[in-house]
CSV table of C-alpha atoms in Angstrom, one decimal:
chain,number,residue,atom,x,y,z
A,29,MET,CA,-27.8,13.7,12.7
A,30,ALA,CA,-26.1,15.3,15.1
A,31,ARG,CA,-25.7,14.3,18.4
A,32,PRO,CA,-27.3,16.1,21.8
A,33,ALA,CA,-24.5,18.9,22.8
A,34,SER,CA,-24.5,17.5,26.4
A,35,MET,CA,-22.7,14.3,25.0
A,36,THR,CA,-20.8,15.7,22.2
A,37,SER,CA,-19.3,18.1,25.0
A,38,LEU,CA,-18.7,15.4,28.0
A,39,PRO,CA,-15.0,14.9,27.1
A,40,ILE,CA,-14.6,18.8,27.5
A,41,TRP,CA,-16.5,18.9,30.7
A,42,LEU,CA,-14.3,15.6,31.9
A,43,LEU,CA,-11.5,18.2,31.2
A,44,ALA,CA,-12.9,21.3,33.0
A,45,LEU,CA,-13.4,18.8,36.3
A,46,VAL,CA,-10.4,16.4,36.1
A,47,LEU,CA,-7.2,18.7,35.3
A,48,PRO,CA,-7.1,21.5,37.5
A,49,THR,CA,-7.3,18.5,40.6
A,50,LEU,CA,-4.3,17.1,39.4
A,51,ALA,CA,-0.8,17.1,41.2
A,52,HIS,CA,2.1,15.5,40.4
A,53,GLU,CA,5.5,16.6,41.7
A,54,HIS,CA,8.5,16.6,39.4
A,55,HIS,CA,11.9,16.9,41.2
A,56,ASP,CA,14.7,19.4,40.7
A,57,GLU,CA,17.2,16.3,42.7
A,58,LEU,CA,16.5,12.5,42.7
A,59,THR,CA,17.6,10.0,45.7
A,60,GLU,CA,19.7,6.6,44.2
A,61,GLU,CA,16.6,5.0,45.8
A,62,GLN,CA,13.8,7.1,43.8
A,63,SER,CA,15.8,7.1,40.5
A,64,SER,CA,16.8,3.2,40.6
A,65,ALA,CA,13.2,2.3,41.6
A,66,PRO,CA,10.8,0.0,39.6
A,67,ILE,CA,8.6,1.2,37.3
A,68,ASP,CA,4.9,0.6,38.6
A,69,ALA,CA,1.8,-1.5,37.1
A,70,ILE,CA,0.0,2.5,36.9
A,71,LEU,CA,3.1,3.5,35.1
A,72,TRP,CA,3.3,0.7,32.8
A,73,LEU,CA,-0.6,1.5,32.5
A,74,HIS,CA,-0.2,5.4,32.1
A,75,ILE,CA,2.1,3.9,28.4
A,76,CYS,CA,0.2,1.5,27.0
A,77,VAL,CA,-2.8,3.7,27.3
A,78,GLN,CA,-1.3,6.5,24.8
A,79,ALA,CA,0.9,4.9,22.7
A,80,LEU,CA,-2.6,3.0,22.0
A,81,VAL,CA,-4.0,6.1,22.1
A,82,TRP,CA,-1.8,8.4,20.1
A,83,GLY,CA,0.2,6.0,17.7
A,84,VAL,CA,-2.6,4.2,16.5
A,85,LEU,CA,-6.2,6.0,17.7
A,86,PHE,CA,-5.6,9.3,17.0
A,87,PRO,CA,-3.4,8.7,13.5
A,88,THR,CA,-6.4,6.2,12.3
A,89,GLY,CA,-9.0,9.0,13.9
A,90,MET,CA,-8.0,11.5,11.4
A,91,VAL,CA,-7.3,8.8,8.7
A,92,LEU,CA,-11.4,7.8,8.6
A,93,GLY,CA,-12.1,11.9,9.1
A,94,LEU,CA,-9.8,12.6,5.8
A,95,SER,CA,-12.0,10.1,4.5
A,96,ARG,CA,-15.6,11.6,6.2
A,97,SER,CA,-16.7,8.1,7.7
A,98,ARG,CA,-19.1,8.4,10.0
A,99,TRP,CA,-16.5,5.9,12.8
A,100,HIS,CA,-14.0,9.7,12.9
A,101,VAL,CA,-16.4,10.8,15.8
A,102,PRO,CA,-16.9,8.1,17.5
A,103,LEU,CA,-13.1,6.5,17.6
A,104,GLN,CA,-11.8,9.7,18.4
A,105,SER,CA,-14.2,9.8,21.3
A,106,VAL,CA,-13.0,6.9,22.7
A,107,GLY,CA,-9.3,8.3,22.2
A,108,PHE,CA,-10.3,11.5,23.9
A,109,LEU,CA,-11.2,9.5,27.3
A,110,LEU,CA,-8.6,7.3,27.0
A,111,THR,CA,-6.1,9.9,26.4
A,112,ILE,CA,-7.5,11.7,29.4
A,113,GLY,CA,-6.8,8.6,31.6
A,114,GLY,CA,-3.6,8.6,30.7
A,115,TYR,CA,-3.1,11.7,31.4
A,116,ILE,CA,-4.3,11.3,34.9
A,117,LEU,CA,-2.6,7.7,35.2
A,118,GLY,CA,0.6,9.4,34.4
A,119,HIS,CA,0.2,11.4,37.8
A,120,SER,CA,-1.0,9.2,40.1
A,121,HIS,CA,1.9,6.5,40.0
A,122,GLY,CA,4.6,5.5,43.0
A,123,GLY,CA,7.9,3.7,43.0
A,124,ARG,CA,10.2,5.5,40.3
A,125,ALA,CA,10.7,8.7,40.3
A,126,PHE,CA,11.7,11.3,37.4
A,127,LEU,CA,13.3,15.2,36.6
A,128,ALA,CA,11.5,18.0,35.7
A,129,GLY,CA,11.9,18.1,32.0
A,130,VAL,CA,9.9,18.0,28.7
A,131,HIS,CA,7.5,15.1,28.8
A,132,GLY,CA,5.7,16.7,31.6
A,133,THR,CA,5.9,20.3,29.8
A,134,MET,CA,4.4,18.7,26.8
A,135,ALA,CA,2.0,17.0,28.3
A,136,ASN,CA,0.5,19.8,29.8
A,137,ILE,CA,0.8,22.4,26.1
A,138,MET,CA,-1.1,19.3,23.9
A,139,LEU,CA,-4.3,19.9,26.6
A,140,ILE,CA,-4.2,23.3,24.4
A,141,PRO,CA,-4.5,21.3,20.6
A,142,ILE,CA,-6.8,18.8,22.5
A,143,ALA,CA,-9.1,21.4,23.5
A,144,LEU,CA,-9.3,22.9,20.3
A,145,GLN,CA,-10.0,20.2,18.2
A,146,LEU,CA,-13.0,18.9,20.9
A,147,ALA,CA,-14.3,22.7,20.5
A,148,LEU,CA,-13.8,22.9,16.5
A,149,GLY,CA,-15.1,19.2,15.8
A,150,ILE,CA,-18.7,19.9,18.6
A,151,TYR,CA,-19.3,23.3,16.7
A,152,LEU,CA,-18.8,21.3,13.3
A,153,LYS,CA,-21.0,18.7,14.8
A,154,LEU,CA,-24.1,21.4,15.5
A,155,HIS,CA,-23.8,23.4,12.5
A,156,ILE,CA,-23.8,26.6,13.7
A,157,GLN,CA,-23.0,29.2,11.7
A,158,GLU,CA,-22.3,28.1,8.9
A,159,ARG,CA,-21.6,31.2,6.1
A,160,THR,CA,-19.8,32.5,8.4
A,161,LEU,CA,-17.0,31.0,10.7
A,162,ARG,CA,-17.6,27.4,9.5
A,163,PRO,CA,-15.5,27.8,6.6
A,164,TYR,CA,-12.2,28.6,8.9
A,165,ALA,CA,-13.8,26.1,11.9
A,166,VAL,CA,-13.3,23.5,8.8
A,167,VAL,CA,-10.0,24.2,7.9
A,168,ALA,CA,-8.7,25.2,11.5
A,169,HIS,CA,-10.1,21.4,12.6
A,170,GLY,CA,-8.2,20.1,9.6
A,171,ILE,CA,-4.7,21.1,10.8
A,172,VAL,CA,-5.0,20.8,14.0
A,173,GLY,CA,-6.0,16.7,13.3
A,174,LYS,CA,-3.4,16.6,11.2
A,175,ALA,CA,-0.8,17.6,13.7
A,176,TYR,CA,-1.8,14.8,16.2
A,177,PRO,CA,0.5,12.4,14.2
A,178,VAL,CA,3.5,14.6,14.6
A,179,ILE,CA,2.0,15.8,18.3
A,180,GLY,CA,2.6,12.4,19.4
A,181,TRP,CA,5.4,10.4,17.9
A,182,THR,CA,7.2,13.8,19.3
A,183,GLN,CA,5.8,13.3,23.2
A,184,MET,CA,6.0,9.4,23.3
A,185,LEU,CA,9.7,10.1,21.9
A,186,PHE,CA,10.1,12.7,25.1
A,187,GLY,CA,8.4,10.0,27.4
A,188,ALA,CA,10.9,6.8,26.3
A,189,ILE,CA,13.5,9.4,27.1
A,190,THR,CA,12.1,10.6,30.5
A,191,VAL,CA,12.4,6.8,31.4
A,192,ARG,CA,15.5,5.9,30.7
A,193,GLY,CA,16.7,9.5,31.6
A,194,TYR,CA,18.7,11.0,28.7
A,195,CYS,CA,19.9,13.7,27.0
A,196,ARG,CA,21.0,15.8,30.1
A,197,GLY,CA,24.1,17.2,30.6
A,198,GLY,CA,26.4,17.5,28.0
A,199,HIS,CA,24.5,14.7,26.1
A,200,LEU,CA,21.2,17.6,25.0
A,201,GLY,CA,23.5,18.1,21.4
A,202,GLN,CA,23.1,14.7,20.4
A,203,CYS,CA,20.4,13.2,21.4
A,204,LEU,CA,18.8,16.9,18.8
A,205,ALA,CA,21.0,15.9,16.3
A,206,HIS,CA,20.1,11.9,15.9
A,207,TYR,CA,16.3,12.0,16.8
A,208,ILE,CA,15.8,15.4,14.5
A,209,MET,CA,17.2,13.0,11.7
A,210,GLY,CA,16.2,9.8,12.5
A,211,SER,CA,12.6,11.5,12.9
A,212,GLY,CA,13.1,13.2,9.7
A,213,PHE,CA,14.2,9.9,7.7
A,214,ILE,CA,10.8,8.3,9.2
A,215,ALA,CA,8.8,11.3,8.3
A,216,TYR,CA,11.0,11.2,4.6
A,217,GLY,CA,9.8,8.1,3.6
A,218,ILE,CA,6.0,7.7,5.1
A,219,ILE,CA,5.5,11.4,2.9
A,220,ILE,CA,7.2,9.2,0.4
A,221,ALA,CA,4.7,6.2,0.6
A,222,ILE,CA,2.3,8.2,0.6
A,223,LEU,CA,3.0,9.9,-2.7
A,224,LEU,CA,3.6,7.2,-4.3
A,225,LEU,CA,0.9,5.1,-3.5
A,226,VAL,CA,-2.4,6.9,-3.6
A,227,GLY,CA,-1.2,10.7,-4.0
A,228,GLU,CA,-0.5,10.2,-7.7
A,229,THR,CA,-3.7,12.9,-8.4
A,230,TRP,CA,-1.8,15.6,-6.2
A,231,ILE,CA,2.1,15.7,-8.0
A,232,ARG,CA,0.2,15.8,-11.3
A,233,ARG,CA,-2.5,18.9,-10.1
A,234,SER,CA,0.5,20.6,-8.5
A,235,GLY,CA,3.2,20.7,-12.1
A,236,ARG,CA,6.4,19.6,-9.7
A,237,SER,CA,8.0,16.3,-9.1
A,238,PRO,CA,8.2,15.2,-5.4
A,239,GLU,CA,11.8,15.7,-6.3
A,240,TRP,CA,11.8,19.4,-6.8
A,241,TRP,CA,9.8,19.4,-3.1
A,242,ASP,CA,12.3,17.1,-1.5
A,243,SER,CA,15.3,19.2,-3.2
A,244,TRP,CA,14.5,22.3,-1.1
A,245,VAL,CA,13.5,20.3,2.5
A,246,ILE,CA,17.2,18.9,1.3
A,247,MET,CA,18.4,22.8,0.8
A,248,LEU,CA,17.3,24.5,3.3
A,249,TRP,CA,17.8,22.1,6.1
A,250,GLY,CA,22.0,21.9,4.7
A,251,ILE,CA,21.6,26.0,5.4
A,252,VAL,CA,21.0,25.4,9.0
A,253,ASN,CA,23.1,22.5,9.8
A,254,THR,CA,26.1,24.7,8.0
A,255,PHE,CA,26.0,26.9,10.2
A,256,THR,CA,25.0,25.2,13.7
A,257,GLU,CA,27.1,22.4,13.7
A,258,HIS,CA,30.3,23.6,14.8
A,259,HIS,CA,30.7,25.1,18.5
A,260,GLY,CA,33.8,26.9,20.3
A,261,SER,CA,37.1,28.0,18.9
A,262,GLY,CA,38.7,24.3,17.9
A,263,TRP,CA,37.4,22.9,15.1
A,264,SER,CA,36.8,18.7,16.0
A,265,VAL,CA,36.4,15.8,13.3
A,266,LYS,CA,33.2,15.3,14.1
A,267,ASP,CA,32.1,19.1,13.6
A,268,MET,CA,34.0,18.9,10.1
A,269,GLN,CA,31.7,16.1,9.0
A,270,HIS,CA,28.2,17.0,10.3
A,271,THR,CA,29.5,21.1,9.0
A,272,ILE,CA,30.2,19.7,5.1
A,273,LEU,CA,27.8,17.5,5.0
A,274,GLY,CA,25.3,20.6,5.6
A,275,VAL,CA,27.2,22.1,2.4
A,276,LEU,CA,26.5,18.8,0.5
A,277,TRP,CA,23.1,18.9,1.2
A,278,TRP,CA,22.4,23.1,0.5
A,279,THR,CA,24.8,22.2,-2.9
A,280,GLY,CA,23.2,19.3,-4.2
A,281,GLY,CA,19.4,21.0,-3.1
A,282,ALA,CA,20.2,23.8,-5.4
A,283,LEU,CA,20.9,21.7,-8.6
A,284,GLY,CA,18.3,19.5,-7.1
A,285,ILE,CA,15.6,22.2,-7.5
A,286,PHE,CA,16.8,23.7,-10.5
A,287,LEU,CA,16.8,20.3,-12.8
A,288,SER,CA,13.7,19.3,-10.8
A,289,ARG,CA,11.9,22.1,-12.1
A,290,ASN,CA,8.9,21.8,-14.9
A,291,ASN,CA,7.9,18.6,-13.1
A,292,GLN,CA,11.1,16.6,-14.3
A,293,ARG,CA,12.2,13.9,-12.0
A,294,SER,CA,15.9,14.2,-10.9
A,295,VAL,CA,18.6,11.4,-9.3
A,296,VAL,CA,19.7,14.6,-7.0
A,297,PRO,CA,17.5,13.9,-3.6
A,298,SER,CA,18.7,10.0,-4.1
A,299,LEU,CA,22.6,10.8,-4.5
A,300,ILE,CA,22.6,12.8,-1.5
A,301,ILE,CA,21.0,10.1,0.6
A,302,ILE,CA,24.0,8.0,-1.3
A,303,LEU,CA,26.4,10.3,0.1
A,304,THR,CA,24.8,11.2,3.7
A,305,GLY,CA,24.9,7.2,4.3
A,306,TRP,CA,28.4,7.1,2.6
A,307,ALA,CA,29.7,9.1,5.2
A,308,MET,CA,27.3,8.2,8.4
A,309,SER,CA,28.4,4.4,7.6
A,310,GLU,CA,32.1,5.5,8.1
A,311,HIS,CA,32.0,7.7,11.3
A,312,ALA,CA,34.1,6.6,13.5
A,313,GLN,CA,32.8,5.5,17.0
A,314,ALA,CA,34.3,5.3,20.7
A,315,LEU,CA,32.7,1.9,21.1
A,316,MET,CA,32.9,-1.4,18.4
A,317,ILE,CA,28.7,-1.8,18.7
A,318,SER,CA,28.0,2.0,18.4
A,319,THR,CA,30.1,1.9,14.8
A,320,LYS,CA,28.3,-1.5,14.0
A,321,VAL,CA,25.1,0.6,14.4
A,322,HIS,CA,26.2,3.6,12.3
A,323,SER,CA,27.5,1.9,9.4
A,324,THR,CA,24.6,-0.3,9.3
A,325,PHE,CA,22.1,2.5,9.1
A,326,GLY,CA,24.8,4.0,6.7
A,327,HIS,CA,24.7,1.7,4.4
A,328,THR,CA,21.0,1.3,5.0
A,329,LEU,CA,20.5,4.9,3.9
A,330,MET,CA,22.4,4.1,0.6
A,331,LEU,CA,20.7,1.0,-0.3
A,332,ALA,CA,17.6,4.0,0.3
A,333,GLY,CA,18.6,6.0,-2.3
A,334,VAL,CA,19.7,3.8,-5.0
A,335,ALA,CA,16.4,2.4,-5.1
A,336,ARG,CA,14.8,5.5,-5.0
A,337,ILE,CA,16.7,6.1,-8.5
A,338,VAL,CA,15.5,2.8,-9.8
A,339,GLU,CA,11.8,4.5,-8.8
A,340,VAL,CA,12.7,7.0,-10.4
A,341,CYS,CA,14.7,6.0,-13.6
A,342,PHE,CA,13.0,3.2,-14.1
A,343,ILE,CA,9.5,3.0,-12.5
A,344,VAL,CA,8.1,6.5,-13.1
A,345,PRO,CA,10.4,8.5,-15.1
A,346,LYS,CA,7.5,11.1,-15.3
A,347,TYR,CA,4.8,11.6,-14.2
A,348,THR,CA,1.7,13.5,-16.7
A,349,PRO,CA,0.4,16.1,-15.8
A,350,LEU,CA,-3.5,16.1,-14.8
A,351,GLU,CA,-5.9,17.2,-18.1
A,352,GLU,CA,-8.9,18.9,-17.6
A,353,GLY,CA,-11.9,16.5,-16.8
A,354,ASP,CA,-10.0,13.6,-15.5
A,355,GLY,CA,-12.1,11.9,-13.7
A,356,HIS,CA,-9.1,9.9,-11.7
A,357,SER,CA,-5.4,9.5,-11.7
A,358,GLU,CA,-3.9,6.4,-13.4
A,359,HIS,CA,-0.4,5.6,-12.4
A,360,THR,CA,2.1,6.5,-15.1
A,361,LEU,CA,3.3,2.4,-14.9
A,362,ALA,CA,-0.1,1.4,-15.4
A,363,GLU,CA,-0.2,3.2,-18.7
A,364,GLY,CA,-0.4,1.3,-22.0
A,365,LYS,CA,-0.7,-1.6,-19.8
A,366,ASP,CA,-3.3,-4.7,-18.1
A,367,GLU,CA,-3.8,-3.6,-14.8
A,368,GLY,CA,-2.3,-6.9,-13.7
A,369,SER,CA,0.3,-6.5,-15.6
A,370,THR,CA,3.3,-8.0,-14.7
A,371,ALA,CA,5.5,-5.0,-14.7
A,372,ALA,CA,2.4,-3.3,-13.6
A,373,SER,CA,2.9,-5.5,-10.5
A,374,ALA,CA,6.4,-5.7,-10.0
A,375,GLY,CA,6.4,-2.0,-10.3
A,376,ARG,CA,3.5,-1.5,-7.4
A,377,ALA,CA,6.1,-4.3,-5.0
A,378,PHE,CA,9.1,-2.4,-5.3
A,379,ARG,CA,7.8,0.5,-4.2
A,380,HIS,CA,7.6,0.5,-1.3
A,381,LEU,CA,11.6,-1.0,-1.4
A,382,PRO,CA,12.4,3.1,-0.8
A,383,SER,CA,10.1,4.4,2.1
A,384,PHE,CA,11.1,0.9,3.9
A,385,LEU,CA,14.6,1.5,4.3
A,386,LEU,CA,14.1,5.0,5.2
A,387,VAL,CA,11.6,3.7,7.6
A,388,CYS,CA,14.4,1.5,9.0
A,389,ALA,CA,17.4,4.1,8.3
A,390,GLY,CA,15.7,6.7,10.4
A,391,LEU,CA,14.6,3.9,13.1
A,392,LEU,CA,18.6,3.5,13.5
A,393,PHE,CA,19.9,6.3,13.7
A,394,MET,CA,17.5,7.2,16.0
A,395,SER,CA,18.8,4.6,18.3
A,396,ALA,CA,22.4,5.0,17.9
A,397,THR,CA,22.8,7.4,20.3
A,398,ASP,CA,25.7,7.0,22.7
A,399,GLU,CA,23.7,6.5,25.9
A,400,GLU,CA,21.1,4.0,24.2
A,401,LEU,CA,24.7,2.6,23.1
A,402,ASP,CA,26.3,2.5,26.2
A,403,TYR,CA,23.5,1.1,27.8
A,404,VAL,CA,23.1,-2.0,25.7
A,405,HIS,CA,27.1,-3.1,25.5
A,406,ASP,CA,26.1,-3.0,29.6
A,407,LYS,CA,23.5,-5.3,29.2
A,408,GLY,CA,25.4,-8.1,27.2
A,409,MET,CA,23.8,-7.2,23.7
A,410,ASP,CA,25.5,-7.9,20.6
A,411,HIS,CA,25.2,-5.6,17.4
A,412,VAL,CA,23.3,-7.9,15.5
A,413,THR,CA,20.4,-8.4,18.2
A,414,TYR,CA,20.2,-5.1,18.9
A,415,ILE,CA,19.7,-4.0,15.1
A,416,LEU,CA,17.4,-7.0,14.5
A,417,ILE,CA,15.1,-4.9,17.4
A,418,MET,CA,14.8,-1.9,15.3
A,419,PHE,CA,14.0,-4.0,11.6
A,420,SER,CA,11.3,-5.3,13.2
A,421,VAL,CA,10.0,-2.2,15.1
A,422,ALA,CA,10.4,-0.7,11.4
A,423,PHE,CA,8.4,-3.7,10.2
A,424,LEU,CA,5.8,-2.8,12.9
A,425,LEU,CA,5.9,1.4,12.0
A,426,TYR,CA,5.9,0.4,8.6
A,427,THR,CA,2.4,-1.9,8.2
A,428,LEU,CA,0.8,0.8,10.5
A,429,VAL,CA,1.5,3.0,7.8
A,430,VAL,CA,0.0,1.2,5.2
A,431,VAL,CA,-2.7,-0.3,7.3
A,432,LEU,CA,-3.5,4.2,7.4
A,433,ILE,CA,-3.4,4.6,3.4
A,434,ASN,CA,-5.2,1.3,2.6
A,435,LEU,CA,-7.6,3.0,5.5
A,436,TYR,CA,-7.8,6.3,3.3
A,437,SER,CA,-8.1,4.4,0.3
A,438,THR,CA,-11.4,2.4,1.1
A,439,SER,CA,-13.1,3.5,4.1
A,440,GLY,CA,-16.2,6.7,4.4
A,441,ARG,CA,-16.8,8.6,0.9
A,442,ASN,CA,-13.9,6.5,-1.1
A,443,GLY,CA,-15.3,3.4,-0.2
A,444,ALA,CA,-17.9,3.1,-2.2
A,445,SER,CA,-15.8,4.0,-5.5
A,446,ALA,CA,-13.0,1.8,-4.5
A,447,VAL,CA,-14.9,-1.0,-4.5
A,448,LYS,CA,-16.4,-0.2,-7.5
A,449,GLU,CA,-13.8,0.3,-9.4
A,450,HIS,CA,-10.9,-0.3,-7.5
A,451,ALA,CA,-9.8,3.1,-7.8
A,452,ILE,CA,-11.1,6.6,-6.2
A,453,GLU,CA,-13.2,8.8,-8.0
A,454,LEU,CA,-11.9,12.1,-7.8
A,455,THR,CA,-14.4,15.5,-8.4
A,456,THR,CA,-13.4,17.3,-11.9
A,457,PRO,CA,-10.7,19.8,-10.1
A,458,THR,CA,-11.3,23.8,-9.7
A,459,SER,CA,-7.4,24.5,-8.0
A,460,LYS,CA,-4.2,22.1,-8.9
A,461,TRP,CA,-4.6,21.8,-4.7
A,462,TYR,CA,-7.6,20.8,-3.5
A,463,ALA,CA,-11.4,19.4,-5.9
A,464,PRO,CA,-14.2,20.3,-4.1
A,465,VAL,CA,-16.7,17.8,-2.6
A,466,PRO,CA,-20.5,18.0,-1.9
A,467,ALA,CA,-21.0,17.1,1.8
A,468,ALA,CA,-22.8,14.3,2.7
A,469,ASP,CA,-25.2,16.0,5.3
A,470,GLU,CA,-25.4,19.5,4.0
A,471,GLY,CA,-25.5,21.9,0.4
A,472,GLU,CA,-22.9,23.2,0.5
A,473,ALA,CA,-18.4,22.2,-0.8
A,474,GLU,CA,-16.3,22.0,1.7
A,475,PRO,CA,-12.4,21.0,0.7
A,476,MET,CA,-10.3,17.7,0.9
A,477,HIS,CA,-7.2,16.7,-0.1
A,478,VAL,CA,-7.2,14.8,-3.6
A,479,ILE,CA,-6.1,11.2,-4.2
A,480,GLY,CA,-4.6,8.6,-7.0
A,481,ASP,CA,-4.7,5.3,-7.4
A,482,GLU,CA,-5.0,2.5,-4.6
A,483,ASP,CA,-2.8,0.4,-4.6
């Protein structure tokens, strides 16, 4: 049953009433006293609330929306209310002052997807003009909702940069390189985890192996890097290394695309990862701690590439096409074997290794900027402690990822079938991308992302 419009629209009324009254002074220049003042309790509360909402609640709500759980709307409503409260706290703190920067700008920009998601969610709940605008609203609601984890990750990163005062002046280029590439490795690991754990039906329906997609991304990213890593007239050692890495990526990506055609698996993306890791492990740095962190990052990336080669060549050497009438996906690993067989169990366990190592490598690279390592060095921390901190963060992040993947497999419309058969039942697909699933409270079918077996 749809909730009353007055209750459903409460977050929008709060936005309309509260946000115009907010006034937070952003500074173009700071005194030493302002920049070194302690962070007060209000600002710490702002940080904790927004990290909880955008790092945990909204991703969880997104997953519950994908599985059509009845808890999706309540959880997202709580998240909206908390993020509005966090926004107010962020404009009400005392203590340390900050220069005007991207974090404050992004906070205002984020009001657009927040308001859009609220409006679309309310419209869909009220079931107005279901046969005209509703199909487009469903698609838009899904797109905006799936963007929330990316938006939240970006804003939390901007917040950390703002607190430390990093990435200004001549440090901007290095920050962009480390944070974008590091986030890319983390996203790569998360996507691999999703595909290997619950996404095999999608892979089989698309008719493309994961390496085909990987190779396209690698090639396009390499083309961008080839022409953006050199600045000025002279060529530094780092300019040469970064530019040739771009060339390596687009040449290797082109080969990977060709070898991965016709649903064939390829080791080329893994080889590119290994070579990139080796290059980074040999990257000369000014401080010893920086050299050690870059070396560990490179070795972790190399190990991720080796683990991916093992997965490609020995765990799942081929994804069989999804034939018409298949009700659910069975992992290639399990074909001809009992579900609880030693080989199948070992394979399922091994599939986490490439993903986890990519997440570790991404966090290490993000933490290896000159400003961060200068700060750590000045505090007297050694590279062993610093690296172990990053691996601890990687364990927490990967735990959240696999918990959300498992939640999707066991909640909402997937819960009953997961309990019944330990696998998610799917309707017969009508296209290679999506399969229609009847809505629980209406007679029409809406698109869903199809996933495979529960891990």
